[in-house]
Amino acid sequence: QQPVQSPQAVILREGEDAVINCSSSKALYSVHWYRQKHGEAPVFLMILLKGGEQKGHEKISASFNEKKQQSSLYLTASQLSYSGTYFCGTERKSGGYQKVTFGTGTKLQVIP
Amino acid sequence: GAGVSQSPSNKVTEKGKDVELRCDPISGHTALYWYRQSLGQGLEFLIYFQGNSAPDKSGLPSDRFSAERTGGSVSTLTIQRTQQEDSAVYLCASSRTSAETQYFGPGTRLLVL
């Protein structure tokens, strides 16, 4: 089952903050976040493991609430370079495998 | 070290022809994924290989699609009797284990005329 991301798209002015949410209907082992710039392959941002920890990467951080099966990605003081599509990937057991399934993505555009 | 490589980078083919797409994962990575991405869309899971286990083929859209992974390393995605709706970017990713970072290749852009 594909995780659900919201919002589908967001436009920010430089310096503004944004939150991207990712939720699953199934129990999760971990949540992965990736960013894909136009015409490029997705690039890893961070992995959050069970335990509800919050991780950070520059001004981008994320949290994982395993009870609610939700993760949120926080972008603070956004920069033009943050523009791209953000994907969450949820890891869970499926048919004997532990597999990562990606959401539909959130298109983020940062404008001057 | 070298990242994930894919070939060809671009492929134009005629409807009805077969195509083979190749992925060279990072050495030592046991997990390998194939995804399809249509223009402006998300990552559509196709198939997943984990070590020597039987692959998870649940994402393959039809029996025209198949993939194999030889010796736990190189993988080939084959599309038989291509259709115009098969046009997309096909991305391959590998990771040390299923729980770790996926490293994506640059993709193969397939155009079916």
PDB file of C-alpha atoms in Angstrom:
ATOM      1  CA  GLN A   1       0.000   0.000   0.000  1.00  0.00           C
ATOM      2  CA  GLN A   2       1.344   3.346  -1.073  1.00  0.00           C
ATOM      3  CA  PRO A   3       1.786   5.988   1.649  1.00  0.00           C
ATOM      4  CA  VAL A   4      -0.242   9.167   1.277  1.00  0.00           C
ATOM      5  CA  GLN A   5       1.562  12.475   1.085  1.00  0.00           C
ATOM      6  CA  SER A   6       0.133  15.939   1.653  1.00  0.00           C
ATOM      7  CA  PRO A   7       0.069  18.507   0.312  1.00  0.00           C
ATOM      8  CA  GLN A   8       0.458  17.448  -3.303  1.00  0.00           C
ATOM      9  CA  ALA A   9       2.086  20.747  -4.182  1.00  0.00           C
ATOM     10  CA  VAL A  10       3.207  23.883  -2.400  1.00  0.00           C
ATOM     11  CA  ILE A  11       4.729  27.195  -3.440  1.00  0.00           C
ATOM     12  CA  LEU A  12       6.867  29.087  -0.954  1.00  0.00           C
ATOM     13  CA  ARG A  13       8.718  32.360  -0.959  1.00  0.00           C
ATOM     14  CA  GLU A  14      12.353  32.213   0.076  1.00  0.00           C
ATOM     15  CA  GLY A  15      12.633  32.151   3.841  1.00  0.00           C
ATOM     16  CA  GLU A  16       9.213  30.636   4.464  1.00  0.00           C
ATOM     17  CA  ASP A  17       8.651  27.312   6.226  1.00  0.00           C
ATOM     18  CA  ALA A  18       6.804  24.233   5.024  1.00  0.00           C
ATOM     19  CA  VAL A  19       5.676  20.880   6.372  1.00  0.00           C
ATOM     20  CA  ILE A  20       5.150  17.792   4.232  1.00  0.00           C
ATOM     21  CA  ASN A  21       3.217  14.916   5.728  1.00  0.00           C
ATOM     22  CA  CYS A  22       3.360  11.212   4.994  1.00  0.00           C
ATOM     23  CA  SER A  23       0.966   8.649   6.412  1.00  0.00           C
ATOM     24  CA  SER A  24       0.458   4.934   6.096  1.00  0.00           C
ATOM     25  CA  SER A  25      -2.374   2.588   6.955  1.00  0.00           C
ATOM     26  CA  LYS A  26       0.074  -0.141   7.992  1.00  0.00           C
ATOM     27  CA  ALA A  27       2.677  -0.519  10.734  1.00  0.00           C
ATOM     28  CA  LEU A  28       6.059   0.796   9.645  1.00  0.00           C
ATOM     29  CA  TYR A  29       9.648  -0.138  10.352  1.00  0.00           C
ATOM     30  CA  SER A  30      11.090   3.100   9.062  1.00  0.00           C
ATOM     31  CA  VAL A  31      10.423   6.129   6.897  1.00  0.00           C
ATOM     32  CA  HIS A  32      12.762   7.408   4.207  1.00  0.00           C
ATOM     33  CA  TRP A  33      12.732  10.873   2.654  1.00  0.00           C
ATOM     34  CA  TYR A  34      14.106  11.727  -0.782  1.00  0.00           C
ATOM     35  CA  ARG A  35      14.196  14.822  -2.940  1.00  0.00           C
ATOM     36  CA  GLN A  36      14.128  14.785  -6.719  1.00  0.00           C
ATOM     37  CA  LYS A  37      15.080  17.848  -8.718  1.00  0.00           C
ATOM     38  CA  HIS A  38      13.694  18.260 -12.205  1.00  0.00           C
ATOM     39  CA  GLY A  39      15.378  15.919 -14.672  1.00  0.00           C
ATOM     40  CA  GLU A  40      17.452  14.202 -12.008  1.00  0.00           C
ATOM     41  CA  ALA A  41      17.229  10.993  -9.993  1.00  0.00           C
ATOM     42  CA  PRO A  42      15.917  11.078  -6.410  1.00  0.00           C
ATOM     43  CA  VAL A  43      18.508  11.785  -3.752  1.00  0.00           C
ATOM     44  CA  PHE A  44      18.410  10.535  -0.180  1.00  0.00           C
ATOM     45  CA  LEU A  45      17.695  13.042   2.604  1.00  0.00           C
ATOM     46  CA  MET A  46      17.234  10.938   5.739  1.00  0.00           C
ATOM     47  CA  ILE A  47      15.899   7.754   7.299  1.00  0.00           C
ATOM     48  CA  LEU A  48      13.853   7.695  10.485  1.00  0.00           C
ATOM     49  CA  LEU A  49      13.700   4.473  12.443  1.00  0.00           C
ATOM     50  CA  LYS A  50      11.150   3.272  14.982  1.00  0.00           C
ATOM     51  CA  GLY A  51      11.460   5.191  18.241  1.00  0.00           C
ATOM     52  CA  GLY A  52       9.882   8.494  17.226  1.00  0.00           C
ATOM     53  CA  GLU A  53      13.204  10.204  16.825  1.00  0.00           C
ATOM     54  CA  GLN A  54      13.610  13.437  14.984  1.00  0.00           C
ATOM     55  CA  LYS A  55      16.486  13.833  12.611  1.00  0.00           C
ATOM     56  CA  GLY A  56      17.919  16.865  10.934  1.00  0.00           C
ATOM     57  CA  HIS A  57      19.800  17.734   7.801  1.00  0.00           C
ATOM     58  CA  GLU A  58      20.795  21.396   7.398  1.00  0.00           C
ATOM     59  CA  LYS A  59      17.493  23.250   7.818  1.00  0.00           C
ATOM     60  CA  ILE A  60      15.484  20.187   6.889  1.00  0.00           C
ATOM     61  CA  SER A  61      14.335  17.892   9.672  1.00  0.00           C
ATOM     62  CA  ALA A  62      11.782  15.166  10.090  1.00  0.00           C
ATOM     63  CA  SER A  63       9.861  13.265  12.722  1.00  0.00           C
ATOM     64  CA  PHE A  64       8.347   9.794  12.804  1.00  0.00           C
ATOM     65  CA  ASN A  65       5.353   8.894  14.953  1.00  0.00           C
ATOM     66  CA  GLU A  66       5.224   5.108  14.718  1.00  0.00           C
ATOM     67  CA  LYS A  67       1.975   4.839  16.682  1.00  0.00           C
ATOM     68  CA  LYS A  68       0.183   7.070  14.202  1.00  0.00           C
ATOM     69  CA  GLN A  69       2.203   5.621  11.296  1.00  0.00           C
ATOM     70  CA  GLN A  70       3.007   9.154  10.213  1.00  0.00           C
ATOM     71  CA  SER A  71       6.086  11.137   9.354  1.00  0.00           C
ATOM     72  CA  SER A  72       6.513  14.836   8.719  1.00  0.00           C
ATOM     73  CA  LEU A  73       9.298  16.651   6.899  1.00  0.00           C
ATOM     74  CA  TYR A  74       9.998  20.194   8.082  1.00  0.00           C
ATOM     75  CA  LEU A  75      11.683  22.723   5.835  1.00  0.00           C
ATOM     76  CA  THR A  76      12.619  25.945   7.602  1.00  0.00           C
ATOM     77  CA  ALA A  77      13.787  29.215   6.091  1.00  0.00           C
ATOM     78  CA  SER A  78      13.433  27.694   2.637  1.00  0.00           C
ATOM     79  CA  GLN A  79      16.006  28.355  -0.046  1.00  0.00           C
ATOM     80  CA  LEU A  80      15.651  28.291  -3.826  1.00  0.00           C
ATOM     81  CA  SER A  81      17.685  25.075  -3.819  1.00  0.00           C
ATOM     82  CA  TYR A  82      14.933  23.295  -1.888  1.00  0.00           C
ATOM     83  CA  SER A  83      12.698  23.251  -4.961  1.00  0.00           C
ATOM     84  CA  GLY A  84      11.897  19.773  -6.180  1.00  0.00           C
ATOM     85  CA  THR A  85       9.606  16.856  -5.529  1.00  0.00           C
ATOM     86  CA  TYR A  86       9.810  15.255  -2.106  1.00  0.00           C
ATOM     87  CA  PHE A  87       9.014  11.577  -1.710  1.00  0.00           C
ATOM     88  CA  CYS A  88       8.509   9.648   1.468  1.00  0.00           C
ATOM     89  CA  GLY A  89       9.210   5.933   1.408  1.00  0.00           C
ATOM     90  CA  THR A  90       7.716   3.683   4.045  1.00  0.00           C
ATOM     91  CA  GLU A  91       9.352   0.419   4.975  1.00  0.00           C
ATOM     92  CA  ARG A  92       7.150  -2.417   6.098  1.00  0.00           C
ATOM     93  CA  LYS A  93       6.839  -6.142   5.812  1.00  0.00           C
ATOM     94  CA  SER A  94       4.967  -7.263   2.739  1.00  0.00           C
ATOM     95  CA  GLY A  95       4.644 -10.865   1.648  1.00  0.00           C
ATOM     96  CA  GLY A  96       7.706 -11.931   3.623  1.00  0.00           C
ATOM     97  CA  TYR A  97       9.817  -9.030   2.422  1.00  0.00           C
ATOM     98  CA  GLN A  98      10.759  -5.805   4.106  1.00  0.00           C
ATOM     99  CA  LYS A  99      10.282  -3.330   1.327  1.00  0.00           C
ATOM    100  CA  VAL A 100      10.189   0.419   0.832  1.00  0.00           C
ATOM    101  CA  THR A 101       7.193   1.851  -1.000  1.00  0.00           C
ATOM    102  CA  PHE A 102       7.180   5.468  -2.138  1.00  0.00           C
ATOM    103  CA  GLY A 103       4.355   7.983  -1.903  1.00  0.00           C
ATOM    104  CA  THR A 104       3.119  10.024  -4.848  1.00  0.00           C
ATOM    105  CA  GLY A 105       5.352  12.957  -4.000  1.00  0.00           C
ATOM    106  CA  THR A 106       4.962  16.590  -2.992  1.00  0.00           C
ATOM    107  CA  LYS A 107       6.047  19.206  -5.517  1.00  0.00           C
ATOM    108  CA  LEU A 108       7.717  22.103  -3.739  1.00  0.00           C
ATOM    109  CA  GLN A 109       8.599  25.329  -5.512  1.00  0.00           C
ATOM    110  CA  VAL A 110      10.503  28.087  -3.771  1.00  0.00           C
ATOM    111  CA  ILE A 111      10.308  31.459  -5.462  1.00  0.00           C
ATOM    112  CA  PRO A 112      12.349  34.624  -4.802  1.00  0.00           C
TER     113      PRO A 112
ATOM    114  CA  GLY B   1      33.292   4.505  -5.329  1.00  0.00           C
ATOM    115  CA  ALA B   2      31.089   4.076  -8.369  1.00  0.00           C
ATOM    116  CA  GLY B   3      27.388   4.688  -8.016  1.00  0.00           C
ATOM    117  CA  VAL B   4      24.485   2.907  -9.667  1.00  0.00           C
ATOM    118  CA  SER B   5      24.767   2.954 -13.432  1.00  0.00           C
ATOM    119  CA  GLN B   6      22.079   2.319 -16.022  1.00  0.00           C
ATOM    120  CA  SER B   7      22.203   1.780 -19.748  1.00  0.00           C
ATOM    121  CA  PRO B   8      21.209   2.948 -22.183  1.00  0.00           C
ATOM    122  CA  SER B   9      20.545   6.469 -20.951  1.00  0.00           C
ATOM    123  CA  ASN B  10      18.013   6.991 -23.732  1.00  0.00           C
ATOM    124  CA  LYS B  11      16.148   4.506 -25.869  1.00  0.00           C
ATOM    125  CA  VAL B  12      13.782   5.192 -28.733  1.00  0.00           C
ATOM    126  CA  THR B  13      11.951   2.186 -30.110  1.00  0.00           C
ATOM    127  CA  GLU B  14       9.020   1.353 -32.290  1.00  0.00           C
ATOM    128  CA  LYS B  15       5.788  -0.001 -30.920  1.00  0.00           C
ATOM    129  CA  GLY B  16       5.866  -3.782 -30.777  1.00  0.00           C
ATOM    130  CA  LYS B  17       9.622  -4.130 -30.396  1.00  0.00           C
ATOM    131  CA  ASP B  18      11.318  -5.604 -27.317  1.00  0.00           C
ATOM    132  CA  VAL B  19      13.730  -3.574 -25.181  1.00  0.00           C
ATOM    133  CA  GLU B  20      16.248  -4.456 -22.499  1.00  0.00           C
ATOM    134  CA  LEU B  21      17.293  -2.014 -19.823  1.00  0.00           C
ATOM    135  CA  ARG B  22      20.358  -2.675 -17.704  1.00  0.00           C
ATOM    136  CA  CYS B  23      21.213  -1.725 -14.139  1.00  0.00           C
ATOM    137  CA  ASP B  24      24.611  -2.090 -12.450  1.00  0.00           C
ATOM    138  CA  PRO B  25      24.092  -1.655  -8.701  1.00  0.00           C
ATOM    139  CA  ILE B  26      26.694  -0.593  -6.189  1.00  0.00           C
ATOM    140  CA  SER B  27      28.974  -3.507  -5.357  1.00  0.00           C
ATOM    141  CA  GLY B  28      27.828  -5.378  -2.259  1.00  0.00           C
ATOM    142  CA  HIS B  29      24.288  -4.038  -2.294  1.00  0.00           C
ATOM    143  CA  THR B  30      21.871  -6.890  -1.785  1.00  0.00           C
ATOM    144  CA  ALA B  31      18.660  -4.986  -2.485  1.00  0.00           C
ATOM    145  CA  LEU B  32      17.774  -3.766  -5.973  1.00  0.00           C
ATOM    146  CA  TYR B  33      14.607  -1.966  -7.045  1.00  0.00           C
ATOM    147  CA  TRP B  34      13.162  -1.009 -10.419  1.00  0.00           C
ATOM    148  CA  TYR B  35      10.767   1.931 -10.678  1.00  0.00           C
ATOM    149  CA  ARG B  36       8.941   3.605 -13.515  1.00  0.00           C
ATOM    150  CA  GLN B  37       8.333   7.338 -13.558  1.00  0.00           C
ATOM    151  CA  SER B  38       6.066   8.947 -16.128  1.00  0.00           C
ATOM    152  CA  LEU B  39       6.451  12.646 -16.834  1.00  0.00           C
ATOM    153  CA  GLY B  40       5.648  14.661 -13.723  1.00  0.00           C
ATOM    154  CA  GLN B  41       4.480  11.601 -11.829  1.00  0.00           C
ATOM    155  CA  GLY B  42       5.659   9.657  -8.791  1.00  0.00           C
ATOM    156  CA  LEU B  43       7.800   6.557  -8.466  1.00  0.00           C
ATOM    157  CA  GLU B  44       5.870   3.497  -9.557  1.00  0.00           C
ATOM    158  CA  PHE B  45       7.357   0.355  -8.018  1.00  0.00           C
ATOM    159  CA  LEU B  46       7.952  -2.443 -10.516  1.00  0.00           C
ATOM    160  CA  ILE B  47      10.089  -5.195  -8.976  1.00  0.00           C
ATOM    161  CA  TYR B  48      12.379  -5.772  -6.007  1.00  0.00           C
ATOM    162  CA  PHE B  49      15.283  -8.185  -5.579  1.00  0.00           C
ATOM    163  CA  GLN B  50      16.647  -8.968  -2.113  1.00  0.00           C
ATOM    164  CA  GLY B  51      19.693 -11.224  -1.961  1.00  0.00           C
ATOM    165  CA  ASN B  52      18.983 -14.728  -3.158  1.00  0.00           C
ATOM    166  CA  SER B  53      15.289 -14.591  -2.289  1.00  0.00           C
ATOM    167  CA  ALA B  54      12.615 -14.838  -4.955  1.00  0.00           C
ATOM    168  CA  PRO B  55      11.924 -11.352  -6.318  1.00  0.00           C
ATOM    169  CA  ASP B  56       8.837  -9.365  -5.419  1.00  0.00           C
ATOM    170  CA  LYS B  57       7.198  -8.889  -8.798  1.00  0.00           C
ATOM    171  CA  SER B  58       3.975  -7.409  -7.487  1.00  0.00           C
ATOM    172  CA  GLY B  59       4.464  -4.082  -9.257  1.00  0.00           C
ATOM    173  CA  LEU B  60       4.977  -5.359 -12.793  1.00  0.00           C
ATOM    174  CA  PRO B  61       2.079  -3.888 -14.815  1.00  0.00           C
ATOM    175  CA  SER B  62       1.686  -6.779 -17.257  1.00  0.00           C
ATOM    176  CA  ASP B  63       3.277 -10.028 -18.356  1.00  0.00           C
ATOM    177  CA  ARG B  64       5.149  -8.087 -21.029  1.00  0.00           C
ATOM    178  CA  PHE B  65       7.466  -6.909 -18.249  1.00  0.00           C
ATOM    179  CA  SER B  66      10.084  -9.172 -16.706  1.00  0.00           C
ATOM    180  CA  ALA B  67      13.351  -8.727 -14.878  1.00  0.00           C
ATOM    181  CA  GLU B  68      16.220 -10.832 -13.725  1.00  0.00           C
ATOM    182  CA  ARG B  69      19.251 -10.326 -11.579  1.00  0.00           C
ATOM    183  CA  THR B  70      22.253 -12.454 -12.388  1.00  0.00           C
ATOM    184  CA  GLY B  71      24.700 -13.457  -9.680  1.00  0.00           C
ATOM    185  CA  GLY B  72      23.123 -11.047  -7.249  1.00  0.00           C
ATOM    186  CA  SER B  73      24.547  -8.106  -9.146  1.00  0.00           C
ATOM    187  CA  VAL B  74      23.549  -6.787 -12.585  1.00  0.00           C
ATOM    188  CA  SER B  75      19.843  -6.640 -13.352  1.00  0.00           C
ATOM    189  CA  THR B  76      18.029  -6.489 -16.663  1.00  0.00           C
ATOM    190  CA  LEU B  77      14.472  -5.247 -17.132  1.00  0.00           C
ATOM    191  CA  THR B  78      12.880  -6.528 -20.324  1.00  0.00           C
ATOM    192  CA  ILE B  79       9.770  -5.096 -21.915  1.00  0.00           C
ATOM    193  CA  GLN B  80       8.307  -7.193 -24.708  1.00  0.00           C
ATOM    194  CA  ARG B  81       6.063  -5.873 -27.470  1.00  0.00           C
ATOM    195  CA  THR B  82       6.427  -2.302 -26.260  1.00  0.00           C
ATOM    196  CA  GLN B  83       3.415  -0.003 -26.239  1.00  0.00           C
ATOM    197  CA  GLN B  84       3.322   3.801 -26.319  1.00  0.00           C
ATOM    198  CA  GLU B  85       2.143   3.881 -22.706  1.00  0.00           C
ATOM    199  CA  ASP B  86       5.427   2.220 -21.722  1.00  0.00           C
ATOM    200  CA  SER B  87       7.200   5.515 -22.470  1.00  0.00           C
ATOM    201  CA  ALA B  88       8.694   6.742 -19.201  1.00  0.00           C
ATOM    202  CA  VAL B  89      11.921   7.008 -17.242  1.00  0.00           C
ATOM    203  CA  TYR B  90      12.930   3.678 -15.742  1.00  0.00           C
ATOM    204  CA  LEU B  91      14.929   4.088 -12.549  1.00  0.00           C
ATOM    205  CA  CYS B  92      16.975   1.486 -10.763  1.00  0.00           C
ATOM    206  CA  ALA B  93      18.057   1.808  -7.134  1.00  0.00           C
ATOM    207  CA  SER B  94      20.186  -0.345  -4.865  1.00  0.00           C
ATOM    208  CA  SER B  95      20.778  -0.458  -1.130  1.00  0.00           C
ATOM    209  CA  ARG B  96      22.919  -2.502   1.244  1.00  0.00           C
ATOM    210  CA  THR B  97      19.788  -3.877   2.852  1.00  0.00           C
ATOM    211  CA  SER B  98      16.106  -3.101   2.505  1.00  0.00           C
ATOM    212  CA  ALA B  99      16.267  -0.762   5.503  1.00  0.00           C
ATOM    213  CA  GLU B 100      19.066   1.433   4.251  1.00  0.00           C
ATOM    214  CA  THR B 101      19.489   4.320   1.848  1.00  0.00           C
ATOM    215  CA  GLN B 102      18.520   3.654  -1.733  1.00  0.00           C
ATOM    216  CA  TYR B 103      20.981   4.985  -4.278  1.00  0.00           C
ATOM    217  CA  PHE B 104      19.346   5.752  -7.576  1.00  0.00           C
ATOM    218  CA  GLY B 105      20.845   5.446 -11.002  1.00  0.00           C
ATOM    219  CA  PRO B 106      20.402   8.211 -13.591  1.00  0.00           C
ATOM    220  CA  GLY B 107      17.565   6.331 -15.271  1.00  0.00           C
ATOM    221  CA  THR B 108      16.797   5.183 -18.788  1.00  0.00           C
ATOM    222  CA  ARG B 109      14.442   7.421 -20.768  1.00  0.00           C
ATOM    223  CA  LEU B 110      12.334   5.161 -22.956  1.00  0.00           C
ATOM    224  CA  LEU B 111      10.279   6.545 -25.808  1.00  0.00           C
ATOM    225  CA  VAL B 112       8.007   4.223 -27.733  1.00  0.00           C
ATOM    226  CA  LEU B 113       6.881   5.630 -31.065  1.00  0.00           C
TER     227      LEU B 113
END
